[in-house]
GROMACS .gro file of C-alpha atoms in nm:
model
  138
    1UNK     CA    1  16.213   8.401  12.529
    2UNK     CA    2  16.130   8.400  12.144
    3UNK     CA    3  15.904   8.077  12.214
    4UNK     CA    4  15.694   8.324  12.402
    5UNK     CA    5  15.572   8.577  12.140
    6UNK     CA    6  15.533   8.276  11.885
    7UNK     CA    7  15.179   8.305  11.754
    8UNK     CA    8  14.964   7.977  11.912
    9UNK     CA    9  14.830   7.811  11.575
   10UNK     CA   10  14.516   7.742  11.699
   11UNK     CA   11  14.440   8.090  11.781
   12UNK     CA   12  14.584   8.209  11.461
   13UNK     CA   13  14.290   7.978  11.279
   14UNK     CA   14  14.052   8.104  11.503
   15UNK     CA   15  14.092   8.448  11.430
   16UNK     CA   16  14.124   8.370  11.024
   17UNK     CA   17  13.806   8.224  11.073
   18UNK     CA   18  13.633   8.511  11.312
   19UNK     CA   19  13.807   8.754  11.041
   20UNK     CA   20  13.667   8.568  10.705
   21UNK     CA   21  13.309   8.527  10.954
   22UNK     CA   22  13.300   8.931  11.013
   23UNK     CA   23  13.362   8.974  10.644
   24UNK     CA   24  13.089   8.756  10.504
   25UNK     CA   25  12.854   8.873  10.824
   26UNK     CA   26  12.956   9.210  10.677
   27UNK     CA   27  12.856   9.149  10.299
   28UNK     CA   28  12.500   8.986  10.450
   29UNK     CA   29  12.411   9.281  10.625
   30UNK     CA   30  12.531   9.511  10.307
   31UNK     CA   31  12.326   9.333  10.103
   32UNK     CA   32  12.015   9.303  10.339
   33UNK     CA   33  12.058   9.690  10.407
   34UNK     CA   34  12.047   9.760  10.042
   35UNK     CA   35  11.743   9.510   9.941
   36UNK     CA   36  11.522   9.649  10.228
   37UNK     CA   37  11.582  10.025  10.082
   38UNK     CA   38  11.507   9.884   9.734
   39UNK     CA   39  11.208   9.730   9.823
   40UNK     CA   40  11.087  10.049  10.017
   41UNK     CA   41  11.148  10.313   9.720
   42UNK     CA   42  10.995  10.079   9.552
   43UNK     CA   43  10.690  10.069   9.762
   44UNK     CA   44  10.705  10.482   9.779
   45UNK     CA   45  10.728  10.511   9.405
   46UNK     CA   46  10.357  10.419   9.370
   47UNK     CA   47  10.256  10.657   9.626
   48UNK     CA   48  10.434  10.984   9.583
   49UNK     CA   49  10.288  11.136   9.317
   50UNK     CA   50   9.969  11.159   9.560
   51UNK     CA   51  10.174  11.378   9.738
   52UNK     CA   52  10.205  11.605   9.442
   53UNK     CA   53   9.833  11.579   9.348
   54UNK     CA   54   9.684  11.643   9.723
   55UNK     CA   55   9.694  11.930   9.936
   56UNK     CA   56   9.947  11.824  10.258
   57UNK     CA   57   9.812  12.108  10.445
   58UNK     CA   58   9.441  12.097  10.354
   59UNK     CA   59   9.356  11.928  10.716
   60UNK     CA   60   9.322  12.108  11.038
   61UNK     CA   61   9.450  11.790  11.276
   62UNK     CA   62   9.796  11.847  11.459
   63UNK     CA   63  10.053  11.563  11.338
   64UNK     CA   64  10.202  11.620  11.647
   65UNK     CA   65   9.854  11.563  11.851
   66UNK     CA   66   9.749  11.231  11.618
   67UNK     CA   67   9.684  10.899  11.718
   68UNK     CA   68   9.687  10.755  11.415
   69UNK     CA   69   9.707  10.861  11.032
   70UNK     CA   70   9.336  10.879  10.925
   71UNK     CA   71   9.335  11.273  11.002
   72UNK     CA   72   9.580  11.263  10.771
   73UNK     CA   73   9.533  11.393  10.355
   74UNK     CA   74   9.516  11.045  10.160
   75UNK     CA   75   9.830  11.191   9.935
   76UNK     CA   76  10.016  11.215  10.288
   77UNK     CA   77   9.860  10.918  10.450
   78UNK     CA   78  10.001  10.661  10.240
   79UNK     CA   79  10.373  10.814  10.262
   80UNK     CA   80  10.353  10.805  10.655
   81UNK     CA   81  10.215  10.460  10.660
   82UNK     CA   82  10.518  10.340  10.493
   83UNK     CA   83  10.752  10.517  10.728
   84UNK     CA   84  10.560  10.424  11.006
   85UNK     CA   85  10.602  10.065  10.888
   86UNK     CA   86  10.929  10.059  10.819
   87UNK     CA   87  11.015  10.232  11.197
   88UNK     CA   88  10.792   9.981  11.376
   89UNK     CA   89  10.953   9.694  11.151
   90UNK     CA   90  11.307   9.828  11.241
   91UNK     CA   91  11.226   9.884  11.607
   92UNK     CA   92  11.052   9.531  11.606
   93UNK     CA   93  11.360   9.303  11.539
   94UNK     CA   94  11.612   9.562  11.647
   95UNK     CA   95  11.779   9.702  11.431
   96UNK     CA   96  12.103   9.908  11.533
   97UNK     CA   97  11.986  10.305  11.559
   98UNK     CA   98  12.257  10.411  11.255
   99UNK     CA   99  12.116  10.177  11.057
  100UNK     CA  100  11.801  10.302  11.067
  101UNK     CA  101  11.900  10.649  11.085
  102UNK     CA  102  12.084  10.565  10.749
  103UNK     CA  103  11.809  10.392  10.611
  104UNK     CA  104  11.539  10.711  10.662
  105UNK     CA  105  11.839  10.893  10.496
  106UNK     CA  106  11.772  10.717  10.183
  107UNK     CA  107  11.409  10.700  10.222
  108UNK     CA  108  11.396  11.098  10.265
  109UNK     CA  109  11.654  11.145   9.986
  110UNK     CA  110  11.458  10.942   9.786
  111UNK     CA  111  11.126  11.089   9.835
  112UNK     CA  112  11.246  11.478   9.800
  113UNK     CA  113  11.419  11.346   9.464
  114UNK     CA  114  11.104  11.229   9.344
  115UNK     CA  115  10.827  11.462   9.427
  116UNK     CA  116  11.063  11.728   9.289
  117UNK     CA  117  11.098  11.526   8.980
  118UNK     CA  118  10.692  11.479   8.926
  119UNK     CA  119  10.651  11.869   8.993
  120UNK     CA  120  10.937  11.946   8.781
  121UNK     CA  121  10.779  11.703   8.456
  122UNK     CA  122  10.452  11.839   8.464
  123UNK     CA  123  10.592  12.194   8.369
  124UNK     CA  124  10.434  12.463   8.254
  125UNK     CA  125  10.099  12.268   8.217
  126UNK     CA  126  10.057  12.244   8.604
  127UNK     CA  127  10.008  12.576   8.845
  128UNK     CA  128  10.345  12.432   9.027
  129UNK     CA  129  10.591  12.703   8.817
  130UNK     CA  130  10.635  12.937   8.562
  131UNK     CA  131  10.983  12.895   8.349
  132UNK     CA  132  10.942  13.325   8.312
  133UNK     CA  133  10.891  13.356   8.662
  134UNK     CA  134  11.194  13.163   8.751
  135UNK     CA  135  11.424  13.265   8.512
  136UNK     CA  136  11.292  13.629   8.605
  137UNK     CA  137  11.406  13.546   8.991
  138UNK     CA  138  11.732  13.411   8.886
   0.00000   0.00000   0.00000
């Protein structure tokens, strides 16, 4: 009866070896994940402040009705074109859906952290705020 429940040694290396596999497989995939969001912030660093310096809303085409991005304000075209990229690239070699959910996460964190950065450093010298009229709303 007790030679029963004995642990078989073979599978007890097996699954030492599936276990230290998963964990490495694990650190890969970590460290992929966070490369692939470096590279993209990267990438959006050198385009955002177009977003700050165009007019998003100066066009009259539909986002929701376009084929493709060249209806699309230049400060706002080269955002999308990056997302776009990165989707197609994800949906290309199939990338698990929370992965990519969590990866637009970052991207969209990013990019709100940013352009309110820019508007927020070119101050009082830019039509974007008035210290008075904020501190007035407070």
């Amino acid at each position: 009866q007790a030679e029963a429940f004995s642990p078989d040694p073979v599978l007890c290396t097996d699954f030492e070896a599936c276990e230290e596999a998963m964990a490495i497989l694990d650190e890969v995939i970590m460290y992929t994940f966070q490369q692939c969001v470096y590279y993209l912030t990267k990438t959006l660093y050198s385009v955002l402040p177009g977003l700050v310096d165009t007019n998003p809303f100066a066009t009259s085409a539909n986002p929701g009705e376009a084929q493709d991005l060249n209806g699309m304000p230049e400060g706002v075209r080269g955002i999308l074109t990056i997302y776009q990229a990165a989707l197609e690239l994800s949906r290309e070699h199939l990338v698990h859906p929370e992965l990519v959910s969590q990866m637009f996460s970052y991207l969209f964190f990013f990019s709100n952290a940013s352009v309110f950065n820019a508007l927020m450093e070119r101050g009082e010298t830019g039509s974007f705020y008035q210290w008075a009229r904020g501190v007035q709303i407070r």
